Amino acid sequence: MYQAILQEQLEALRLSGQYRHFTTLNRVCGRYPMARLPEKNDSEVVVWCSNDYLGMSQHPSVRAAMHEAVDQYGAGAGGSRNIGGTHQLFDRLETALADWHDKEAALVFPTGFGSNDATLQCLLRALPDCVVFSDALNHASIINGIRAAGGERQVFRHNDVEHLRQLLASYPLERPKVVVFESIYSMDGDRAPIVEIVKVAKQYNALTYLDEVHAVGMYGPRGAGLAAELGVLDQVDIVQGTMAKAIGIIGGYIASTSTLVDAIRSLCTGFIFTTALPPAVVGGCLASIEHLKYHEGERQALHDKTRQLRDCLARAGIEVMPGSTTHVLPILVGDGHLCKLAAERLLNVHGVYLQPINAPSVPVGSERFRVNVTPNHSLQQIEHLASAIQETFRHFDLPLAEYSLLRGVA
Ligand SMILES: Cc1ncc(COP(=O)(O)O)c(C=O)c1O
């Protein structure tokens, strides 16, 4: 009976085009963005949708730090942070993260998902009678944490500061409140109005919790994120980030006041009852962050190449979804089945790896490709991508625009 119930749900996913197939992709160290397909005679493809936004996963200093940590401390941490897992590198990493975000303290979690889920769950329970205000497009990890906390919640329309103000104004000033939002929304590539959100939050006596997962390493002074770029870090009470994207490895974190971080460290079950990250990961993350703090090269190249890619796509008649003002360039397909078929053609005919982004990651009818260039992509690869998408769109009769209509976008 149990198998049949689950089979039925899997079948429903297949029928709706939402069933997920993993592409086995062996990235080639030292040749980013190239990868090989072991199921297709190791043929080579160019990766166009990696969250390794700056190629730091293959950076020589990061790899060297990881090797060094394995040789010095061994492969695993050996326990939770509280029971033997707090090796020396943690202290250095958490100090580096706090310094990055100009906060008193930071706390590292095994993943970015876990850091949102566990922190929000814990914080919202710790603050008596707290109401949380959450952007409608917040990530699943944020939604999970908020739901698990079980308290009162209000969802404000995406990036709608006036709606947030109305919701905040409907509660007494002294009631505890937390406003949770992201700086860059990764499915649309748009930015939050951070300055306006923190202003209204402070007016109504709310704490602010900002997920900078898709900004750290790439925006702001020393790559500290969008709040730092806008000069409002002091108005953000809790910065949350990941070390799995621009930093290139894995792990999540929060940065805040010493008291708040100490409270999460001491009360948060999702932090306490899990094994600490291995030394190689912590050492590699530390090396990557220290590199990104003091080198502009990767950031500059990312933004230059993003401009080149936008321009090339526009010349090929490929429209980037209009909200995007960042390194994330979403291209609408609008149908789950078509998106999959187009991805297969891109891979098999053109050697381009673009994962289809289907529901539930995005609403049904807004299925898309989410393209991002990295410092490692060449101009030739950028031009090849544009012509490959153009050919694929023509093949499936998907709409292409006139270049003249898209020029304003770049
Ligand atoms: C906005 C946002 N927050 C958190 C996460 C989770 O981060 P991680 O991949 O490090 O678990 C993601 C992952 O894609 C994300 O997009």
Short mmCIF file of C-alpha atoms and ligand atoms in Angstrom, two decimals:
data_model
loop_
_atom_site.label_atom_id
_atom_site.label_comp_id
_atom_site.label_asym_id
_atom_site.label_seq_id
_atom_site.Cartn_x
_atom_site.Cartn_y
_atom_site.Cartn_z
CA MET A 1 0.00 0.00 0.00
CA TYR A 2 2.73 2.46 1.00
CA GLN A 3 4.69 1.91 -2.22
CA ALA A 4 1.53 2.40 -4.28
CA ILE A 5 0.76 5.76 -2.59
CA LEU A 6 4.26 7.00 -3.31
CA GLN A 7 4.23 5.64 -6.88
CA GLU A 8 1.03 7.55 -7.52
CA GLN A 9 2.65 10.79 -6.39
CA LEU A 10 5.71 10.14 -8.54
CA GLU A 11 3.45 9.45 -11.51
CA ALA A 12 1.66 12.77 -10.95
CA LEU A 13 5.04 14.50 -11.03
CA ARG A 14 5.96 12.72 -14.27
CA LEU A 15 2.66 13.66 -15.90
CA SER A 16 3.05 17.32 -14.95
CA GLY A 17 6.62 17.43 -16.25
CA GLN A 18 7.92 18.14 -12.71
CA TYR A 19 9.77 14.84 -12.20
CA ARG A 20 13.45 15.56 -11.70
CA HIS A 21 16.18 13.77 -13.64
CA PHE A 22 19.72 14.26 -12.42
CA THR A 23 22.31 14.78 -15.13
CA THR A 24 25.54 13.05 -14.11
CA LEU A 25 28.12 15.72 -14.72
CA ASN A 26 31.80 15.39 -13.93
CA ARG A 27 33.28 18.86 -13.64
CA VAL A 28 36.89 18.96 -14.72
CA CYS A 29 39.16 20.51 -12.10
CA GLY A 30 41.28 23.31 -13.56
CA ARG A 31 39.11 23.64 -16.68
CA TYR A 32 36.03 25.38 -15.29
CA PRO A 33 33.35 25.73 -16.80
CA MET A 34 33.96 22.44 -18.66
CA ALA A 35 32.42 19.16 -17.54
CA ARG A 36 32.17 15.62 -18.91
CA LEU A 37 29.11 13.43 -19.31
CA PRO A 38 30.07 9.89 -18.22
CA GLU A 39 26.80 8.51 -19.61
CA LYS A 40 27.66 9.94 -23.05
CA ASN A 41 31.20 8.67 -23.60
CA ASP A 42 32.65 11.45 -21.48
CA SER A 43 31.65 14.06 -24.05
CA GLU A 44 32.42 17.63 -22.97
CA VAL A 45 29.84 20.28 -22.18
CA VAL A 46 29.99 23.88 -21.02
CA VAL A 47 28.22 24.46 -17.70
CA TRP A 48 25.98 27.53 -17.73
CA CYS A 49 23.98 27.25 -14.53
CA SER A 50 26.43 26.58 -11.74
CA ASN A 51 26.14 28.34 -8.39
CA ASP A 52 29.93 28.19 -8.25
CA TYR A 53 29.51 31.76 -9.48
CA LEU A 54 33.17 32.76 -9.29
CA GLY A 55 34.83 29.41 -9.95
CA MET A 56 36.26 29.42 -6.42
CA SER A 57 35.67 25.65 -6.01
CA GLN A 58 38.67 25.12 -8.28
CA HIS A 59 40.84 28.02 -7.12
CA PRO A 60 44.41 26.86 -6.36
CA SER A 61 44.56 28.54 -2.93
CA VAL A 62 41.24 26.99 -1.89
CA ARG A 63 42.29 23.52 -3.01
CA ALA A 64 45.65 23.89 -1.27
CA ALA A 65 43.97 24.94 2.00
CA MET A 66 41.66 21.92 1.80
CA HIS A 67 44.56 19.50 1.24
CA GLU A 68 46.47 21.09 4.10
CA ALA A 69 43.54 20.77 6.50
CA VAL A 70 42.99 17.09 5.65
CA ASP A 71 46.66 16.36 6.22
CA GLN A 72 46.70 18.25 9.50
CA TYR A 73 43.37 17.26 11.08
CA GLY A 74 42.06 14.26 9.10
CA ALA A 75 38.90 13.93 7.06
CA GLY A 76 36.05 14.44 9.52
CA ALA A 77 35.26 16.69 12.48
CA GLY A 78 34.47 13.73 14.72
CA GLY A 79 31.40 15.19 16.39
CA SER A 80 28.98 18.04 16.84
CA ARG A 81 30.37 21.48 17.67
CA ASN A 82 29.63 20.84 21.34
CA ILE A 83 31.13 17.35 21.47
CA GLY A 84 34.61 17.52 20.03
CA GLY A 85 33.83 18.95 16.59
CA THR A 86 35.03 22.53 17.14
CA HIS A 87 38.49 22.41 15.58
CA GLN A 88 40.68 25.52 15.45
CA LEU A 89 39.70 26.53 11.92
CA PHE A 90 36.11 27.22 13.02
CA ASP A 91 37.22 30.07 15.22
CA ARG A 92 39.14 31.65 12.35
CA LEU A 93 36.27 31.17 9.89
CA GLU A 94 33.64 32.64 12.22
CA THR A 95 35.90 35.61 13.01
CA ALA A 96 36.45 36.16 9.26
CA LEU A 97 32.70 36.04 8.59
CA ALA A 98 31.86 38.46 11.41
CA ASP A 99 34.52 40.85 10.12
CA TRP A 100 33.19 40.51 6.54
CA HIS A 101 29.70 41.62 7.55
CA ASP A 102 30.86 44.07 10.19
CA LYS A 103 29.08 42.17 12.96
CA GLU A 104 30.19 41.14 16.44
CA ALA A 105 29.95 37.40 15.83
CA ALA A 106 29.11 34.69 13.32
CA LEU A 107 28.01 31.05 13.51
CA VAL A 108 28.64 28.37 10.86
CA PHE A 109 26.11 25.65 9.98
CA PRO A 110 26.57 22.62 7.68
CA THR A 111 24.42 24.19 4.93
CA GLY A 112 22.79 27.47 3.98
CA PHE A 113 19.42 25.73 4.02
CA GLY A 114 20.04 24.57 7.57
CA SER A 115 21.19 28.00 8.72
CA ASN A 116 17.91 29.62 7.59
CA ASP A 117 15.67 26.78 8.68
CA ALA A 118 17.25 26.25 12.10
CA THR A 119 17.92 29.91 12.98
CA LEU A 120 14.46 31.15 12.09
CA GLN A 121 12.77 28.27 13.85
CA CYS A 122 14.80 28.94 17.00
CA LEU A 123 14.66 32.75 16.94
CA LEU A 124 10.93 32.96 16.31
CA ARG A 125 10.28 30.60 19.21
CA ALA A 126 12.70 32.39 21.51
CA LEU A 127 11.03 35.80 21.05
CA PRO A 128 7.70 35.68 22.91
CA ASP A 129 4.59 36.21 20.78
CA CYS A 130 6.72 37.16 17.78
CA VAL A 131 5.16 37.94 14.38
CA VAL A 132 7.25 37.24 11.27
CA PHE A 133 6.90 39.21 8.02
CA SER A 134 8.20 37.23 5.05
CA ASP A 135 8.62 38.21 1.38
CA ALA A 136 6.33 36.13 -0.87
CA LEU A 137 9.28 34.81 -2.89
CA ASN A 138 11.50 33.81 0.01
CA HIS A 139 13.44 30.56 -0.36
CA ALA A 140 12.09 27.19 0.82
CA SER A 141 14.61 27.12 3.69
CA ILE A 142 13.14 30.35 5.09
CA ILE A 143 9.57 29.12 4.66
CA ASN A 144 10.45 25.84 6.38
CA GLY A 145 11.94 27.62 9.39
CA ILE A 146 9.00 29.99 9.71
CA ARG A 147 6.42 27.21 9.41
CA ALA A 148 8.24 25.00 11.88
CA ALA A 149 8.29 27.84 14.44
CA GLY A 150 4.50 27.76 14.26
CA GLY A 151 3.85 31.37 15.35
CA GLU A 152 1.95 34.16 13.63
CA ARG A 153 3.19 35.02 10.14
CA GLN A 154 2.41 37.55 7.47
CA VAL A 155 3.55 37.28 3.87
CA PHE A 156 4.14 40.58 2.09
CA ARG A 157 3.92 40.87 -1.69
CA HIS A 158 7.32 40.42 -3.32
CA ASN A 159 9.48 43.53 -2.81
CA ASP A 160 6.36 45.56 -1.94
CA VAL A 161 7.48 47.96 0.80
CA GLU A 162 4.07 49.62 1.08
CA HIS A 163 2.40 46.26 1.71
CA LEU A 164 5.02 45.48 4.34
CA ARG A 165 4.38 48.86 5.99
CA GLN A 166 0.62 48.22 6.14
CA LEU A 167 1.15 44.80 7.71
CA LEU A 168 3.67 46.10 10.26
CA ALA A 169 1.41 49.02 11.17
CA SER A 170 -1.41 46.66 12.10
CA TYR A 171 0.51 45.34 15.14
CA PRO A 172 1.38 47.11 18.41
CA LEU A 173 4.83 48.69 18.34
CA GLU A 174 6.03 46.74 21.37
CA ARG A 175 5.12 43.31 19.97
CA PRO A 176 8.26 41.42 18.80
CA LYS A 177 8.58 41.33 15.01
CA VAL A 178 11.07 39.98 12.46
CA VAL A 179 11.17 40.97 8.78
CA VAL A 180 12.76 38.26 6.62
CA PHE A 181 13.85 38.86 3.04
CA GLU A 182 16.59 38.14 0.49
CA SER A 183 18.92 40.60 -1.19
CA ILE A 184 18.91 38.84 -4.61
CA TYR A 185 16.13 36.47 -5.61
CA SER A 186 17.81 33.68 -7.48
CA MET A 187 14.98 32.60 -9.78
CA ASP A 188 14.33 36.11 -11.14
CA GLY A 189 17.70 37.78 -10.63
CA ASP A 190 16.06 40.85 -9.10
CA ARG A 191 17.14 42.83 -6.02
CA ALA A 192 15.21 43.70 -2.90
CA PRO A 193 14.68 47.38 -2.03
CA ILE A 194 16.90 46.82 1.00
CA VAL A 195 17.22 50.46 2.05
CA GLU A 196 13.46 50.98 2.08
CA ILE A 197 12.73 47.63 3.78
CA VAL A 198 15.14 48.18 6.66
CA LYS A 199 13.84 51.73 7.10
CA VAL A 200 10.23 50.66 7.43
CA ALA A 201 11.19 47.70 9.63
CA LYS A 202 13.05 49.96 12.05
CA GLN A 203 10.15 52.44 12.08
CA TYR A 204 7.94 49.64 13.39
CA ASN A 205 10.49 48.24 15.82
CA ALA A 206 11.19 45.02 13.89
CA LEU A 207 14.37 42.96 13.67
CA THR A 208 15.67 42.50 10.11
CA TYR A 209 16.90 39.15 8.78
CA LEU A 210 18.56 39.30 5.34
CA ASP A 211 19.47 36.24 3.24
CA GLU A 212 22.51 37.32 1.17
CA VAL A 213 23.09 33.85 -0.30
CA HIS A 214 23.16 35.03 -3.93
CA ALA A 215 25.12 38.23 -3.22
CA VAL A 216 28.04 37.40 -0.92
CA GLY A 217 31.39 37.32 -2.65
CA MET A 218 30.02 39.20 -5.67
CA TYR A 219 28.62 42.56 -4.54
CA GLY A 220 29.71 45.31 -2.20
CA PRO A 221 33.06 46.31 -0.74
CA ARG A 222 35.25 43.21 -0.22
CA GLY A 223 32.31 41.17 -1.63
CA ALA A 224 30.39 41.54 1.63
CA GLY A 225 27.01 41.65 -0.13
CA LEU A 226 24.32 44.09 -1.18
CA ALA A 227 23.57 45.55 2.27
CA ALA A 228 27.25 46.50 2.50
CA GLU A 229 27.14 47.97 -1.03
CA LEU A 230 24.20 50.16 0.02
CA GLY A 231 25.80 51.15 3.33
CA VAL A 232 22.98 49.74 5.49
CA LEU A 233 24.67 46.75 7.13
CA ASP A 234 24.13 48.35 10.54
CA GLN A 235 20.36 48.28 9.88
CA VAL A 236 20.42 44.55 9.14
CA ASP A 237 20.27 42.71 12.45
CA ILE A 238 21.01 39.23 11.09
CA VAL A 239 22.89 38.54 7.86
CA GLN A 240 22.57 34.97 6.59
CA GLY A 241 24.80 33.56 3.88
CA THR A 242 26.10 30.42 2.25
CA MET A 243 29.57 29.16 1.42
CA ALA A 244 28.16 26.90 -1.30
CA LYS A 245 27.77 29.46 -4.06
CA ALA A 246 30.30 32.25 -4.76
CA ILE A 247 32.59 30.90 -2.03
CA GLY A 248 32.56 27.62 -3.91
CA ILE A 249 32.30 24.87 -1.26
CA ILE A 250 29.49 24.21 1.26
CA GLY A 251 28.20 25.54 4.57
CA GLY A 252 25.88 28.27 5.81
CA TYR A 253 26.17 30.96 8.43
CA ILE A 254 24.57 33.82 10.28
CA ALA A 255 26.32 37.00 11.47
CA SER A 256 24.85 39.29 14.13
CA THR A 257 25.38 40.60 17.67
CA SER A 258 27.32 38.42 20.13
CA THR A 259 24.16 37.93 22.19
CA LEU A 260 22.00 36.81 19.28
CA VAL A 261 24.66 34.46 17.95
CA ASP A 262 25.24 33.05 21.43
CA ALA A 263 21.50 32.47 21.84
CA ILE A 264 21.28 30.56 18.53
CA ARG A 265 24.44 28.61 19.39
CA SER A 266 22.93 27.66 22.74
CA LEU A 267 19.26 27.05 21.87
CA CYS A 268 19.05 26.00 18.23
CA THR A 269 18.45 22.26 17.83
CA GLY A 270 19.35 22.36 14.13
CA PHE A 271 22.77 23.69 15.11
CA ILE A 272 23.38 21.67 18.26
CA PHE A 273 22.37 18.17 17.18
CA THR A 274 24.39 17.72 14.01
CA THR A 275 28.00 16.96 13.13
CA ALA A 276 30.36 19.87 12.52
CA LEU A 277 31.71 20.55 9.04
CA PRO A 278 34.96 18.73 8.25
CA PRO A 279 38.27 20.63 8.63
CA ALA A 280 38.94 20.61 4.87
CA VAL A 281 35.64 22.37 4.20
CA VAL A 282 36.19 24.95 6.94
CA GLY A 283 39.79 25.58 5.82
CA GLY A 284 38.75 25.86 2.17
CA CYS A 285 35.92 28.29 2.98
CA LEU A 286 38.29 30.42 5.04
CA ALA A 287 40.82 30.57 2.18
CA SER A 288 38.10 31.43 -0.33
CA ILE A 289 36.63 34.24 1.80
CA GLU A 290 40.03 35.71 2.58
CA HIS A 291 40.85 35.68 -1.14
CA LEU A 292 37.55 37.32 -2.10
CA LYS A 293 37.91 40.02 0.57
CA TYR A 294 41.19 41.23 -0.86
CA HIS A 295 40.92 40.55 -4.62
CA GLU A 296 38.54 42.36 -6.93
CA GLY A 297 39.47 40.30 -10.02
CA GLU A 298 36.79 37.61 -9.84
CA ARG A 299 34.01 40.10 -9.00
CA GLN A 300 35.01 42.49 -11.76
CA ALA A 301 35.23 39.71 -14.34
CA LEU A 302 31.81 38.34 -13.30
CA HIS A 303 30.13 41.71 -13.85
CA ASP A 304 32.01 42.40 -17.13
CA LYS A 305 31.11 38.97 -18.51
CA THR A 306 27.50 39.36 -17.38
CA ARG A 307 27.26 42.55 -19.46
CA GLN A 308 28.80 40.72 -22.46
CA LEU A 309 26.34 37.85 -22.06
CA ARG A 310 23.32 40.18 -21.78
CA ASP A 311 24.41 41.95 -24.93
CA CYS A 312 25.03 38.73 -26.86
CA LEU A 313 21.66 37.26 -25.84
CA ALA A 314 19.91 40.48 -26.88
CA ARG A 315 21.61 40.41 -30.29
CA ALA A 316 20.37 36.83 -30.73
CA GLY A 317 16.81 37.92 -29.87
CA ILE A 318 16.76 36.09 -26.54
CA GLU A 319 14.91 38.00 -23.87
CA VAL A 320 16.16 37.98 -20.30
CA MET A 321 13.22 38.22 -17.88
CA PRO A 322 12.73 41.92 -17.16
CA GLY A 323 13.26 41.96 -13.36
CA SER A 324 16.86 40.76 -13.64
CA THR A 325 19.48 43.38 -12.75
CA THR A 326 22.14 40.98 -11.46
CA HIS A 327 24.42 38.14 -12.60
CA VAL A 328 21.39 35.78 -12.71
CA LEU A 329 19.80 35.89 -16.18
CA PRO A 330 16.49 33.99 -16.31
CA ILE A 331 15.08 33.12 -19.76
CA LEU A 332 11.40 32.24 -19.84
CA VAL A 333 10.20 29.07 -21.58
CA GLY A 334 6.79 28.92 -19.89
CA ASP A 335 6.13 25.18 -20.11
CA GLY A 336 7.65 22.36 -18.07
CA HIS A 337 7.75 19.75 -20.86
CA LEU A 338 9.18 22.20 -23.40
CA CYS A 339 11.77 23.40 -20.94
CA LYS A 340 12.98 19.82 -20.48
CA LEU A 341 13.02 19.11 -24.21
CA ALA A 342 14.91 22.33 -24.89
CA ALA A 343 17.45 21.45 -22.18
CA GLU A 344 17.97 18.02 -23.76
CA ARG A 345 18.57 19.58 -27.16
CA LEU A 346 20.98 22.14 -25.73
CA LEU A 347 22.92 19.33 -24.07
CA ASN A 348 22.88 16.73 -26.83
CA VAL A 349 23.17 18.94 -29.91
CA HIS A 350 25.07 21.97 -28.62
CA GLY A 351 27.13 20.73 -25.65
CA VAL A 352 25.46 23.30 -23.39
CA TYR A 353 24.39 22.30 -19.89
CA LEU A 354 21.42 24.34 -18.68
CA GLN A 355 19.19 22.67 -16.12
CA PRO A 356 15.47 23.32 -16.72
CA ILE A 357 13.97 25.21 -13.78
CA ASN A 358 10.49 23.81 -13.34
CA ALA A 359 7.79 23.89 -10.64
CA PRO A 360 7.84 23.89 -7.67
CA SER A 361 11.06 25.97 -7.83
CA VAL A 362 9.09 28.47 -9.96
CA PRO A 363 5.31 28.80 -10.55
CA VAL A 364 3.74 26.56 -13.21
CA GLY A 365 3.73 28.47 -16.51
CA SER A 366 6.93 30.35 -15.69
CA GLU A 367 9.37 27.47 -16.28
CA ARG A 368 12.69 28.87 -17.38
CA PHE A 369 16.41 28.58 -17.83
CA ARG A 370 18.52 30.38 -15.28
CA VAL A 371 21.76 31.33 -16.98
CA ASN A 372 24.83 32.67 -15.29
CA VAL A 373 28.23 33.34 -16.66
CA THR A 374 31.38 33.11 -14.53
CA PRO A 375 34.80 34.75 -14.77
CA ASN A 376 36.00 31.56 -16.46
CA HIS A 377 33.67 31.60 -19.49
CA SER A 378 35.33 32.90 -22.67
CA LEU A 379 33.76 35.33 -25.15
CA GLN A 380 33.67 32.48 -27.66
CA GLN A 381 31.67 30.35 -25.20
CA ILE A 382 29.31 33.27 -24.57
CA GLU A 383 28.68 33.68 -28.30
CA HIS A 384 28.21 29.94 -28.70
CA LEU A 385 25.61 29.88 -25.91
CA ALA A 386 23.59 32.67 -27.54
CA SER A 387 23.51 30.91 -30.91
CA ALA A 388 22.72 27.54 -29.27
CA ILE A 389 19.71 28.98 -27.40
CA GLN A 390 18.60 30.80 -30.55
CA GLU A 391 18.69 27.58 -32.60
CA THR A 392 16.88 25.67 -29.84
CA PHE A 393 14.15 28.30 -29.49
CA ARG A 394 13.63 28.25 -33.29
CA HIS A 395 13.49 24.44 -33.23
CA PHE A 396 10.70 24.45 -30.64
CA ASP A 397 8.97 27.52 -32.01
CA LEU A 398 9.64 29.54 -28.88
CA PRO A 399 9.45 33.33 -29.26
CA LEU A 400 12.53 35.36 -30.17
CA ALA A 401 12.53 39.16 -30.20
CA GLU A 402 13.99 41.71 -32.57
CA TYR A 403 17.39 42.96 -31.34
CA SER A 404 16.14 46.55 -31.50
CA LEU A 405 13.44 45.71 -28.93
CA LEU A 406 15.93 44.28 -26.48
CA ARG A 407 18.77 46.79 -26.71
CA GLY A 408 17.52 48.78 -23.75
CA VAL A 409 17.87 45.74 -21.49
CA ALA A 410 21.65 45.33 -21.51
C1 LIG B 1 18.00 32.23 -1.19
C2 LIG B 1 18.61 30.95 -0.73
N1 LIG B 1 18.81 30.77 0.58
C3 LIG B 1 19.36 29.64 1.04
C4 LIG B 1 19.73 28.61 0.18
C5 LIG B 1 20.34 27.36 0.72
O1 LIG B 1 21.73 27.43 0.62
P1 LIG B 1 22.63 26.11 0.53
O2 LIG B 1 22.62 25.68 -0.89
O3 LIG B 1 23.94 26.56 1.03
O4 LIG B 1 21.99 25.09 1.43
C6 LIG B 1 19.54 28.77 -1.19
C7 LIG B 1 19.95 27.69 -2.12
O5 LIG B 1 19.85 27.72 -3.28
C8 LIG B 1 18.95 29.97 -1.66
O6 LIG B 1 18.74 30.15 -2.96
#
